[in-house]
Amino acid sequence: MNSVHPIADTASASKQELAIRYPALRQFNVVTYGYGYGNFDAKINDQDFASGKTKTFRTSSFINTPALQWSGNALSATIFYTYTSTRLKDNINYLSDPKITPLTSDKSTFDLALNYSRSDKIFHHPIIYSAIVNFISDHLRSARRFNFNGSFSLPLIKKENTSLSVGALFLIDPSSPSPVLPIVNYYHRFTSSNIELIVDLPTGINLKKQIVKNTWVSVGSNQNSYSTFYNSHEGLLNGKVSYNTIEVRSGLLFEYLFAKKLILGLGGGINNTVSSRLFKDGERYNNPTVMSNNRSVPYVNLGLSLLPF
């Protein structure tokens, strides 16, 4: 989404305003999430596999490099790092092989995203193209997954307090639930209340308001996806596997600009796991080895962001 916002957004917004509005545009961000215990039920090859309780502690961070720009083109990179600690307890196994035992798992995921975008015109109307290449791994020696995403976005409205752009995101990724996702960017500031409506699909929908100087509160729902890689030696799961989740967090977030470029964030709410699947090499989203139904759990988060210079 980094390649869409800077041009498709409101005409008067500065780089700092955009980064406050869209956290993905910040230079650096680190956030820690603590989740409560939640029940899960898992199936393997459509058979009841196991159930129990799981708890997750996760720290996610990214660094955006400054973009190289020339003649309507832009090239940048983003480095992501995610640390995930998972605890399983109160396990019940329904199959003799494989079995899930109580455990604590600590895993790291690295992601390098190379982002190219171009602003152009088609039939005298602005259009933004982008291509993103992702290298994802659990260590720095080799890539465990390679993804390619392409998108286009058409700015339709560009006013001081309102903007709208629509487009499509194309995903070459076997773990994705769909090869094509719609892009809808709608922004509106209600001048009577200074409440901002930020629709940023497929990422999220939020209402945001500056309550005092340098302090904002937002409420809404935001989607994120995560991958964790394992080398399994357990019967049907023998080999390289990846555990993928698609999660929607709904809640409140308070942000405070306590220095010229530093933002502290504190929030909480409910996390809903809409998809939880374990893939062996070569498997696609619709035919995973293991599918899990994870119950909604409460979460709290604490984060620190650096605005672009």
PDB file of C-alpha atoms in Angstrom:
ATOM      1  CA  MET A   1       0.000   0.000   0.000  1.00  0.00           C
ATOM      2  CA  ASN A   2       3.022   2.322   0.347  1.00  0.00           C
ATOM      3  CA  SER A   3       3.004   2.948  -3.410  1.00  0.00           C
ATOM      4  CA  VAL A   4      -0.647   4.063  -3.438  1.00  0.00           C
ATOM      5  CA  HIS A   5      -1.103   6.612  -0.652  1.00  0.00           C
ATOM      6  CA  PRO A   6       1.340   9.439  -1.428  1.00  0.00           C
ATOM      7  CA  ILE A   7      -0.264  10.345  -4.756  1.00  0.00           C
ATOM      8  CA  ALA A   8      -3.810   9.083  -4.359  1.00  0.00           C
ATOM      9  CA  ASP A   9      -4.464  10.908  -1.092  1.00  0.00           C
ATOM     10  CA  THR A  10      -5.681  14.419  -0.281  1.00  0.00           C
ATOM     11  CA  ALA A  11      -4.179  17.309  -2.205  1.00  0.00           C
ATOM     12  CA  SER A  12      -3.042  19.305   0.832  1.00  0.00           C
ATOM     13  CA  ALA A  13      -1.630  16.527   3.031  1.00  0.00           C
ATOM     14  CA  SER A  14       2.066  16.706   3.886  1.00  0.00           C
ATOM     15  CA  LYS A  15       4.339  13.679   4.178  1.00  0.00           C
ATOM     16  CA  GLN A  16       4.065  13.876   7.987  1.00  0.00           C
ATOM     17  CA  GLU A  17       0.253  14.107   7.908  1.00  0.00           C
ATOM     18  CA  LEU A  18       0.071  11.043   5.676  1.00  0.00           C
ATOM     19  CA  ALA A  19       2.381   9.059   7.974  1.00  0.00           C
ATOM     20  CA  ILE A  20       0.272   9.969  11.020  1.00  0.00           C
ATOM     21  CA  ARG A  21      -2.834   8.871   9.132  1.00  0.00           C
ATOM     22  CA  TYR A  22      -1.319   5.669   7.656  1.00  0.00           C
ATOM     23  CA  PRO A  23       1.189   3.936   9.996  1.00  0.00           C
ATOM     24  CA  ALA A  24       2.573   1.821   7.121  1.00  0.00           C
ATOM     25  CA  LEU A  25       4.141   5.002   5.673  1.00  0.00           C
ATOM     26  CA  ARG A  26       6.261   5.708   8.751  1.00  0.00           C
ATOM     27  CA  GLN A  27      10.042   5.406   8.574  1.00  0.00           C
ATOM     28  CA  PHE A  28      10.245   2.908  11.428  1.00  0.00           C
ATOM     29  CA  ASN A  29       7.711   1.108  13.585  1.00  0.00           C
ATOM     30  CA  VAL A  30       7.878  -1.498  16.343  1.00  0.00           C
ATOM     31  CA  VAL A  31       4.827  -2.787  18.218  1.00  0.00           C
ATOM     32  CA  THR A  32       4.362  -5.547  20.780  1.00  0.00           C
ATOM     33  CA  TYR A  33       1.075  -7.431  21.139  1.00  0.00           C
ATOM     34  CA  GLY A  34       0.031  -9.550  24.088  1.00  0.00           C
ATOM     35  CA  TYR A  35      -2.948 -11.880  23.540  1.00  0.00           C
ATOM     36  CA  GLY A  36      -5.020 -13.801  26.066  1.00  0.00           C
ATOM     37  CA  TYR A  37      -5.501 -17.573  26.051  1.00  0.00           C
ATOM     38  CA  GLY A  38      -8.020 -18.773  23.476  1.00  0.00           C
ATOM     39  CA  ASN A  39      -9.485 -22.173  22.632  1.00  0.00           C
ATOM     40  CA  PHE A  40      -8.695 -23.849  19.314  1.00  0.00           C
ATOM     41  CA  ASP A  41      -9.934 -26.896  17.398  1.00  0.00           C
ATOM     42  CA  ALA A  42      -7.801 -28.335  14.594  1.00  0.00           C
ATOM     43  CA  LYS A  43      -8.487 -30.738  11.733  1.00  0.00           C
ATOM     44  CA  ILE A  44      -5.931 -32.659   9.686  1.00  0.00           C
ATOM     45  CA  ASN A  45      -7.042 -33.835   6.252  1.00  0.00           C
ATOM     46  CA  ASP A  46     -10.669 -33.101   7.345  1.00  0.00           C
ATOM     47  CA  GLN A  47     -10.388 -35.302  10.453  1.00  0.00           C
ATOM     48  CA  ASP A  48     -10.558 -34.008  14.018  1.00  0.00           C
ATOM     49  CA  PHE A  49      -6.923 -33.611  15.027  1.00  0.00           C
ATOM     50  CA  ALA A  50      -6.548 -31.797  18.350  1.00  0.00           C
ATOM     51  CA  SER A  51      -7.959 -29.100  20.613  1.00  0.00           C
ATOM     52  CA  GLY A  52      -6.693 -27.034  23.503  1.00  0.00           C
ATOM     53  CA  LYS A  53      -5.714 -23.492  24.436  1.00  0.00           C
ATOM     54  CA  THR A  54      -3.165 -21.229  22.784  1.00  0.00           C
ATOM     55  CA  LYS A  55      -1.618 -17.905  23.755  1.00  0.00           C
ATOM     56  CA  THR A  56       0.529 -15.651  21.604  1.00  0.00           C
ATOM     57  CA  PHE A  57       3.034 -12.894  22.310  1.00  0.00           C
ATOM     58  CA  ARG A  58       4.211 -11.080  19.178  1.00  0.00           C
ATOM     59  CA  THR A  59       6.587  -8.220  18.363  1.00  0.00           C
ATOM     60  CA  SER A  60       6.483  -6.807  14.819  1.00  0.00           C
ATOM     61  CA  SER A  61       8.713  -4.138  13.324  1.00  0.00           C
ATOM     62  CA  PHE A  62       9.542  -2.595   9.965  1.00  0.00           C
ATOM     63  CA  ILE A  63      11.933  -0.069   8.437  1.00  0.00           C
ATOM     64  CA  ASN A  64      11.021   1.851   5.265  1.00  0.00           C
ATOM     65  CA  THR A  65      13.951   3.110   3.217  1.00  0.00           C
ATOM     66  CA  PRO A  66      13.715   6.537   1.539  1.00  0.00           C
ATOM     67  CA  ALA A  67      12.381   6.206  -2.020  1.00  0.00           C
ATOM     68  CA  LEU A  68      14.495   6.814  -5.087  1.00  0.00           C
ATOM     69  CA  GLN A  69      12.354   8.903  -7.465  1.00  0.00           C
ATOM     70  CA  TRP A  70      12.758   9.777 -11.138  1.00  0.00           C
ATOM     71  CA  SER A  71      10.297  10.784 -13.894  1.00  0.00           C
ATOM     72  CA  GLY A  72       7.180   9.492 -12.145  1.00  0.00           C
ATOM     73  CA  ASN A  73       8.904   6.338 -10.879  1.00  0.00           C
ATOM     74  CA  ALA A  74       9.715   5.379  -7.291  1.00  0.00           C
ATOM     75  CA  LEU A  75      11.791   2.536  -5.860  1.00  0.00           C
ATOM     76  CA  SER A  76      12.006   1.660  -2.178  1.00  0.00           C
ATOM     77  CA  ALA A  77      12.458  -1.263   0.200  1.00  0.00           C
ATOM     78  CA  THR A  78      10.906  -2.358   3.472  1.00  0.00           C
ATOM     79  CA  ILE A  79      12.486  -4.744   5.965  1.00  0.00           C
ATOM     80  CA  PHE A  80      10.076  -6.547   8.314  1.00  0.00           C
ATOM     81  CA  TYR A  81      10.913  -8.587  11.402  1.00  0.00           C
ATOM     82  CA  THR A  82       8.399 -10.504  13.515  1.00  0.00           C
ATOM     83  CA  TYR A  83       9.052 -12.447  16.701  1.00  0.00           C
ATOM     84  CA  THR A  84       6.266 -14.828  17.748  1.00  0.00           C
ATOM     85  CA  SER A  85       6.074 -16.759  21.015  1.00  0.00           C
ATOM     86  CA  THR A  86       3.273 -19.340  21.161  1.00  0.00           C
ATOM     87  CA  ARG A  87       2.164 -21.408  24.157  1.00  0.00           C
ATOM     88  CA  LEU A  88      -0.075 -24.475  23.956  1.00  0.00           C
ATOM     89  CA  LYS A  89      -1.730 -26.101  26.953  1.00  0.00           C
ATOM     90  CA  ASP A  90      -4.670 -28.324  27.936  1.00  0.00           C
ATOM     91  CA  ASN A  91      -4.199 -30.311  24.718  1.00  0.00           C
ATOM     92  CA  ILE A  92      -6.552 -33.110  23.697  1.00  0.00           C
ATOM     93  CA  ASN A  93      -5.398 -35.364  20.844  1.00  0.00           C
ATOM     94  CA  TYR A  94      -7.915 -37.225  18.685  1.00  0.00           C
ATOM     95  CA  LEU A  95      -5.356 -39.029  16.507  1.00  0.00           C
ATOM     96  CA  SER A  96      -2.504 -41.282  17.526  1.00  0.00           C
ATOM     97  CA  ASP A  97      -0.198 -39.711  14.910  1.00  0.00           C
ATOM     98  CA  PRO A  98       0.710 -36.898  14.897  1.00  0.00           C
ATOM     99  CA  LYS A  99       0.143 -35.600  18.417  1.00  0.00           C
ATOM    100  CA  ILE A 100       0.251 -32.069  19.833  1.00  0.00           C
ATOM    101  CA  THR A 101       1.930 -31.726  23.223  1.00  0.00           C
ATOM    102  CA  PRO A 102       2.050 -28.687  25.541  1.00  0.00           C
ATOM    103  CA  LEU A 103       4.901 -26.494  24.370  1.00  0.00           C
ATOM    104  CA  THR A 104       6.336 -23.014  24.082  1.00  0.00           C
ATOM    105  CA  SER A 105       7.540 -22.080  20.601  1.00  0.00           C
ATOM    106  CA  ASP A 106       9.701 -19.024  19.840  1.00  0.00           C
ATOM    107  CA  LYS A 107      10.087 -18.150  16.159  1.00  0.00           C
ATOM    108  CA  SER A 108      11.423 -15.256  14.067  1.00  0.00           C
ATOM    109  CA  THR A 109      10.327 -14.250  10.565  1.00  0.00           C
ATOM    110  CA  PHE A 110      12.243 -11.907   8.238  1.00  0.00           C
ATOM    111  CA  ASP A 111      10.678 -10.255   5.200  1.00  0.00           C
ATOM    112  CA  LEU A 112      12.385  -8.083   2.575  1.00  0.00           C
ATOM    113  CA  ALA A 113       9.953  -6.233   0.274  1.00  0.00           C
ATOM    114  CA  LEU A 114      11.190  -4.402  -2.826  1.00  0.00           C
ATOM    115  CA  ASN A 115       8.603  -1.888  -3.998  1.00  0.00           C
ATOM    116  CA  TYR A 116       8.427  -0.213  -7.415  1.00  0.00           C
ATOM    117  CA  SER A 117       5.654   2.221  -8.363  1.00  0.00           C
ATOM    118  CA  ARG A 118       4.915   4.472 -11.310  1.00  0.00           C
ATOM    119  CA  SER A 119       2.507   7.372 -11.683  1.00  0.00           C
ATOM    120  CA  ASP A 120       1.136   7.688 -15.196  1.00  0.00           C
ATOM    121  CA  LYS A 121      -1.998   8.552 -17.173  1.00  0.00           C
ATOM    122  CA  ILE A 122      -4.452   6.396 -19.084  1.00  0.00           C
ATOM    123  CA  PHE A 123      -7.011   8.149 -21.293  1.00  0.00           C
ATOM    124  CA  HIS A 124      -5.845  11.424 -19.661  1.00  0.00           C
ATOM    125  CA  HIS A 125      -6.713  10.092 -16.187  1.00  0.00           C
ATOM    126  CA  PRO A 126      -4.094   9.495 -13.435  1.00  0.00           C
ATOM    127  CA  ILE A 127      -3.204   5.901 -12.632  1.00  0.00           C
ATOM    128  CA  ILE A 128      -0.654   4.396 -10.255  1.00  0.00           C
ATOM    129  CA  TYR A 129       1.015   1.048 -10.957  1.00  0.00           C
ATOM    130  CA  SER A 130       3.063  -0.853  -8.419  1.00  0.00           C
ATOM    131  CA  ALA A 131       4.957  -4.126  -8.119  1.00  0.00           C
ATOM    132  CA  ILE A 132       6.235  -5.610  -4.862  1.00  0.00           C
ATOM    133  CA  VAL A 133       8.589  -8.583  -4.553  1.00  0.00           C
ATOM    134  CA  ASN A 134       8.774 -10.295  -1.139  1.00  0.00           C
ATOM    135  CA  PHE A 135      11.491 -12.608   0.176  1.00  0.00           C
ATOM    136  CA  ILE A 136      10.343 -14.270   3.422  1.00  0.00           C
ATOM    137  CA  SER A 137      12.386 -16.540   5.669  1.00  0.00           C
ATOM    138  CA  ASP A 138      12.987 -17.676   9.243  1.00  0.00           C
ATOM    139  CA  HIS A 139      16.696 -16.852   8.996  1.00  0.00           C
ATOM    140  CA  LEU A 140      19.000 -14.758   6.831  1.00  0.00           C
ATOM    141  CA  ARG A 141      20.655 -17.555   4.835  1.00  0.00           C
ATOM    142  CA  SER A 142      17.881 -18.451   2.359  1.00  0.00           C
ATOM    143  CA  ALA A 143      14.288 -17.602   1.438  1.00  0.00           C
ATOM    144  CA  ARG A 144      11.494 -19.905   2.594  1.00  0.00           C
ATOM    145  CA  ARG A 145       8.870 -18.142   0.449  1.00  0.00           C
ATOM    146  CA  PHE A 146       8.916 -15.848  -2.564  1.00  0.00           C
ATOM    147  CA  ASN A 147       5.825 -13.718  -3.346  1.00  0.00           C
ATOM    148  CA  PHE A 148       5.010 -11.211  -6.056  1.00  0.00           C
ATOM    149  CA  ASN A 149       2.241  -8.601  -5.776  1.00  0.00           C
ATOM    150  CA  GLY A 150       1.106  -6.173  -8.443  1.00  0.00           C
ATOM    151  CA  SER A 151      -1.504  -3.444  -8.210  1.00  0.00           C
ATOM    152  CA  PHE A 152      -3.058  -0.472  -9.938  1.00  0.00           C
ATOM    153  CA  SER A 153      -4.993   2.387  -8.405  1.00  0.00           C
ATOM    154  CA  LEU A 154      -7.192   5.062 -10.006  1.00  0.00           C
ATOM    155  CA  PRO A 155      -7.575   8.346  -8.079  1.00  0.00           C
ATOM    156  CA  LEU A 156     -11.185   9.492  -8.552  1.00  0.00           C
ATOM    157  CA  ILE A 157     -11.609  12.299  -5.998  1.00  0.00           C
ATOM    158  CA  LYS A 158      -8.863  14.587  -4.754  1.00  0.00           C
ATOM    159  CA  LYS A 159     -10.076  17.450  -2.547  1.00  0.00           C
ATOM    160  CA  GLU A 160      -8.839  19.160   0.583  1.00  0.00           C
ATOM    161  CA  ASN A 161     -10.969  17.060   2.969  1.00  0.00           C
ATOM    162  CA  THR A 162     -12.026  14.141   0.772  1.00  0.00           C
ATOM    163  CA  SER A 163     -10.242  11.677  -1.458  1.00  0.00           C
ATOM    164  CA  LEU A 164     -11.145   8.412  -3.147  1.00  0.00           C
ATOM    165  CA  SER A 165      -9.164   5.922  -5.182  1.00  0.00           C
ATOM    166  CA  VAL A 166     -10.037   2.397  -6.308  1.00  0.00           C
ATOM    167  CA  GLY A 167      -8.025  -0.398  -7.852  1.00  0.00           C
ATOM    168  CA  ALA A 168      -6.987  -4.015  -7.557  1.00  0.00           C
ATOM    169  CA  LEU A 169      -4.187  -5.982  -5.917  1.00  0.00           C
ATOM    170  CA  PHE A 170      -2.923  -9.134  -7.655  1.00  0.00           C
ATOM    171  CA  LEU A 171      -1.233 -11.766  -5.469  1.00  0.00           C
ATOM    172  CA  ILE A 172       1.049 -14.537  -6.699  1.00  0.00           C
ATOM    173  CA  ASP A 173       1.114 -16.314  -3.349  1.00  0.00           C
ATOM    174  CA  PRO A 174      -0.092 -19.898  -2.725  1.00  0.00           C
ATOM    175  CA  SER A 175      -1.058 -19.026   0.883  1.00  0.00           C
ATOM    176  CA  SER A 176      -3.382 -16.194  -0.189  1.00  0.00           C
ATOM    177  CA  PRO A 177      -7.160 -16.887  -0.034  1.00  0.00           C
ATOM    178  CA  SER A 178      -7.683 -15.040  -3.322  1.00  0.00           C
ATOM    179  CA  PRO A 179      -5.440 -14.097  -6.274  1.00  0.00           C
ATOM    180  CA  VAL A 180      -7.141 -10.684  -6.610  1.00  0.00           C
ATOM    181  CA  LEU A 181      -8.256  -8.245  -3.892  1.00  0.00           C
ATOM    182  CA  PRO A 182     -10.028  -4.900  -4.367  1.00  0.00           C
ATOM    183  CA  ILE A 183      -8.271  -1.701  -3.279  1.00  0.00           C
ATOM    184  CA  VAL A 184     -10.473   1.065  -1.870  1.00  0.00           C
ATOM    185  CA  ASN A 185      -8.890   4.167  -0.351  1.00  0.00           C
ATOM    186  CA  TYR A 186     -11.452   6.623   0.967  1.00  0.00           C
ATOM    187  CA  TYR A 187     -10.608   9.513   3.269  1.00  0.00           C
ATOM    188  CA  HIS A 188     -12.933  12.199   4.629  1.00  0.00           C
ATOM    189  CA  ARG A 189     -12.478  14.776   7.359  1.00  0.00           C
ATOM    190  CA  PHE A 190     -15.733  15.955   8.966  1.00  0.00           C
ATOM    191  CA  THR A 191     -15.024  19.660   9.412  1.00  0.00           C
ATOM    192  CA  SER A 192     -17.644  20.154  12.158  1.00  0.00           C
ATOM    193  CA  SER A 193     -16.018  17.562  14.461  1.00  0.00           C
ATOM    194  CA  ASN A 194     -12.541  17.055  12.907  1.00  0.00           C
ATOM    195  CA  ILE A 195     -13.194  13.313  12.917  1.00  0.00           C
ATOM    196  CA  GLU A 196     -11.386  11.503  10.097  1.00  0.00           C
ATOM    197  CA  LEU A 197     -12.908   8.491   8.347  1.00  0.00           C
ATOM    198  CA  ILE A 198     -10.116   6.338   6.902  1.00  0.00           C
ATOM    199  CA  VAL A 199     -11.174   3.431   4.690  1.00  0.00           C
ATOM    200  CA  ASP A 200      -8.043   1.593   3.596  1.00  0.00           C
ATOM    201  CA  LEU A 201      -9.147  -1.743   2.131  1.00  0.00           C
ATOM    202  CA  PRO A 202      -7.949  -4.458   2.269  1.00  0.00           C
ATOM    203  CA  THR A 203      -6.071  -3.177   5.345  1.00  0.00           C
ATOM    204  CA  GLY A 204      -8.762  -1.672   7.573  1.00  0.00           C
ATOM    205  CA  ILE A 205     -11.422   0.896   8.443  1.00  0.00           C
ATOM    206  CA  ASN A 206     -10.867   3.477  11.194  1.00  0.00           C
ATOM    207  CA  LEU A 207     -12.269   6.653  12.717  1.00  0.00           C
ATOM    208  CA  LYS A 208      -9.556   8.991  14.026  1.00  0.00           C
ATOM    209  CA  LYS A 209      -9.641  12.266  15.937  1.00  0.00           C
ATOM    210  CA  GLN A 210      -7.038  14.583  17.417  1.00  0.00           C
ATOM    211  CA  ILE A 211      -8.282  15.079  20.992  1.00  0.00           C
ATOM    212  CA  VAL A 212      -5.561  17.492  22.199  1.00  0.00           C
ATOM    213  CA  LYS A 213      -2.337  18.782  20.709  1.00  0.00           C
ATOM    214  CA  ASN A 214      -0.122  15.910  19.482  1.00  0.00           C
ATOM    215  CA  THR A 215      -2.589  13.275  20.743  1.00  0.00           C
ATOM    216  CA  TRP A 216      -4.922  11.139  18.629  1.00  0.00           C
ATOM    217  CA  VAL A 217      -7.441   8.415  19.354  1.00  0.00           C
ATOM    218  CA  SER A 218      -8.726   5.975  16.761  1.00  0.00           C
ATOM    219  CA  VAL A 219     -11.266   3.161  16.763  1.00  0.00           C
ATOM    220  CA  GLY A 220     -11.661   0.558  14.056  1.00  0.00           C
ATOM    221  CA  SER A 221     -10.676  -2.816  12.632  1.00  0.00           C
ATOM    222  CA  ASN A 222      -7.398  -3.692  10.909  1.00  0.00           C
ATOM    223  CA  GLN A 223      -6.304  -6.867   9.121  1.00  0.00           C
ATOM    224  CA  ASN A 224      -2.859  -8.431   9.265  1.00  0.00           C
ATOM    225  CA  SER A 225      -1.410 -11.734   8.085  1.00  0.00           C
ATOM    226  CA  TYR A 226       1.487 -13.636   9.646  1.00  0.00           C
ATOM    227  CA  SER A 227       3.696 -16.587   8.643  1.00  0.00           C
ATOM    228  CA  THR A 228       5.766 -18.774  10.951  1.00  0.00           C
ATOM    229  CA  PHE A 229       8.056 -21.501   9.615  1.00  0.00           C
ATOM    230  CA  TYR A 230       8.866 -24.876  11.149  1.00  0.00           C
ATOM    231  CA  ASN A 231      10.931 -27.948  10.332  1.00  0.00           C
ATOM    232  CA  SER A 232       8.704 -30.770  11.529  1.00  0.00           C
ATOM    233  CA  HIS A 233       9.610 -34.411  12.110  1.00  0.00           C
ATOM    234  CA  GLU A 234       6.160 -35.599  13.195  1.00  0.00           C
ATOM    235  CA  GLY A 235       4.552 -38.259  10.990  1.00  0.00           C
ATOM    236  CA  LEU A 236       2.071 -36.616   8.616  1.00  0.00           C
ATOM    237  CA  LEU A 237       3.705 -33.224   9.234  1.00  0.00           C
ATOM    238  CA  ASN A 238       7.215 -34.393   8.394  1.00  0.00           C
ATOM    239  CA  GLY A 239       9.236 -31.780   6.479  1.00  0.00           C
ATOM    240  CA  LYS A 240       9.113 -28.011   6.057  1.00  0.00           C
ATOM    241  CA  VAL A 241       5.813 -26.437   7.063  1.00  0.00           C
ATOM    242  CA  SER A 242       4.505 -22.889   7.490  1.00  0.00           C
ATOM    243  CA  TYR A 243       1.764 -21.755   9.851  1.00  0.00           C
ATOM    244  CA  ASN A 244      -0.243 -18.853   8.386  1.00  0.00           C
ATOM    245  CA  THR A 245      -2.899 -16.746  10.080  1.00  0.00           C
ATOM    246  CA  ILE A 246      -5.111 -13.904   8.884  1.00  0.00           C
ATOM    247  CA  GLU A 247      -6.166 -11.798  11.857  1.00  0.00           C
ATOM    248  CA  VAL A 248      -8.506  -8.831  12.363  1.00  0.00           C
ATOM    249  CA  ARG A 249      -7.896  -6.638  15.406  1.00  0.00           C
ATOM    250  CA  SER A 250     -10.795  -4.405  16.498  1.00  0.00           C
ATOM    251  CA  GLY A 251     -10.312  -1.843  19.232  1.00  0.00           C
ATOM    252  CA  LEU A 252      -8.991   1.510  20.411  1.00  0.00           C
ATOM    253  CA  LEU A 253      -5.574   3.073  19.826  1.00  0.00           C
ATOM    254  CA  PHE A 254      -4.116   6.157  21.517  1.00  0.00           C
ATOM    255  CA  GLU A 255      -1.105   7.822  19.916  1.00  0.00           C
ATOM    256  CA  TYR A 256       1.029  10.616  21.350  1.00  0.00           C
ATOM    257  CA  LEU A 257       3.679  12.594  19.460  1.00  0.00           C
ATOM    258  CA  PHE A 258       6.085  13.092  22.385  1.00  0.00           C
ATOM    259  CA  ALA A 259       9.072  14.289  20.322  1.00  0.00           C
ATOM    260  CA  LYS A 260       9.428  15.979  16.965  1.00  0.00           C
ATOM    261  CA  LYS A 261       9.260  12.700  15.042  1.00  0.00           C
ATOM    262  CA  LEU A 262       8.488   9.987  17.643  1.00  0.00           C
ATOM    263  CA  ILE A 263       4.997   8.590  18.286  1.00  0.00           C
ATOM    264  CA  LEU A 264       4.062   6.368  21.221  1.00  0.00           C
ATOM    265  CA  GLY A 265       1.026   4.113  20.742  1.00  0.00           C
ATOM    266  CA  LEU A 266      -1.090   2.239  23.316  1.00  0.00           C
ATOM    267  CA  GLY A 267      -4.157   0.204  22.456  1.00  0.00           C
ATOM    268  CA  GLY A 268      -6.298  -2.833  23.047  1.00  0.00           C
ATOM    269  CA  GLY A 269      -9.394  -4.699  21.950  1.00  0.00           C
ATOM    270  CA  ILE A 270     -10.404  -8.056  20.493  1.00  0.00           C
ATOM    271  CA  ASN A 271      -8.370 -10.140  18.035  1.00  0.00           C
ATOM    272  CA  ASN A 272     -10.308 -12.411  15.681  1.00  0.00           C
ATOM    273  CA  THR A 273      -8.405 -15.076  13.717  1.00  0.00           C
ATOM    274  CA  VAL A 274     -10.384 -15.451  10.498  1.00  0.00           C
ATOM    275  CA  SER A 275      -8.005 -18.029   8.985  1.00  0.00           C
ATOM    276  CA  SER A 276      -5.507 -20.375  10.640  1.00  0.00           C
ATOM    277  CA  ARG A 277      -3.810 -22.950   8.385  1.00  0.00           C
ATOM    278  CA  LEU A 278      -0.656 -25.040   8.293  1.00  0.00           C
ATOM    279  CA  PHE A 279       0.892 -25.752   4.889  1.00  0.00           C
ATOM    280  CA  LYS A 280       3.473 -28.238   3.759  1.00  0.00           C
ATOM    281  CA  ASP A 281       5.669 -27.259   0.811  1.00  0.00           C
ATOM    282  CA  GLY A 282       3.615 -27.044  -2.386  1.00  0.00           C
ATOM    283  CA  GLU A 283       0.203 -26.812  -0.712  1.00  0.00           C
ATOM    284  CA  ARG A 284      -2.176 -23.983  -1.516  1.00  0.00           C
ATOM    285  CA  TYR A 285      -4.676 -22.042   0.578  1.00  0.00           C
ATOM    286  CA  ASN A 286      -7.626 -24.303  -0.275  1.00  0.00           C
ATOM    287  CA  ASN A 287      -5.889 -27.607   0.512  1.00  0.00           C
ATOM    288  CA  PRO A 288      -3.784 -27.207   3.680  1.00  0.00           C
ATOM    289  CA  THR A 289      -2.764 -30.182   5.776  1.00  0.00           C
ATOM    290  CA  VAL A 290      -4.098 -28.606   8.984  1.00  0.00           C
ATOM    291  CA  MET A 291      -6.982 -26.160   9.445  1.00  0.00           C
ATOM    292  CA  SER A 292      -7.669 -24.628  12.844  1.00  0.00           C
ATOM    293  CA  ASN A 293     -10.604 -22.732  14.318  1.00  0.00           C
ATOM    294  CA  ASN A 294      -9.226 -20.208  16.839  1.00  0.00           C
ATOM    295  CA  ARG A 295     -11.573 -18.339  19.175  1.00  0.00           C
ATOM    296  CA  SER A 296     -11.458 -14.550  19.563  1.00  0.00           C
ATOM    297  CA  VAL A 297      -9.195 -13.256  22.351  1.00  0.00           C
ATOM    298  CA  PRO A 298      -8.468  -9.889  24.006  1.00  0.00           C
ATOM    299  CA  TYR A 299      -5.206  -8.108  23.238  1.00  0.00           C
ATOM    300  CA  VAL A 300      -3.151  -5.100  24.344  1.00  0.00           C
ATOM    301  CA  ASN A 301      -0.390  -3.418  22.359  1.00  0.00           C
ATOM    302  CA  LEU A 302       2.410  -0.931  22.915  1.00  0.00           C
ATOM    303  CA  GLY A 303       4.285   0.635  20.012  1.00  0.00           C
ATOM    304  CA  LEU A 304       6.859   3.219  18.958  1.00  0.00           C
ATOM    305  CA  SER A 305       7.006   4.886  15.513  1.00  0.00           C
ATOM    306  CA  LEU A 306       9.343   7.261  13.723  1.00  0.00           C
ATOM    307  CA  LEU A 307       7.820   9.710  11.250  1.00  0.00           C
ATOM    308  CA  PRO A 308       9.613  10.261   7.920  1.00  0.00           C
ATOM    309  CA  PHE A 309      12.174  13.056   7.659  1.00  0.00           C
TER     310      PHE A 309
END
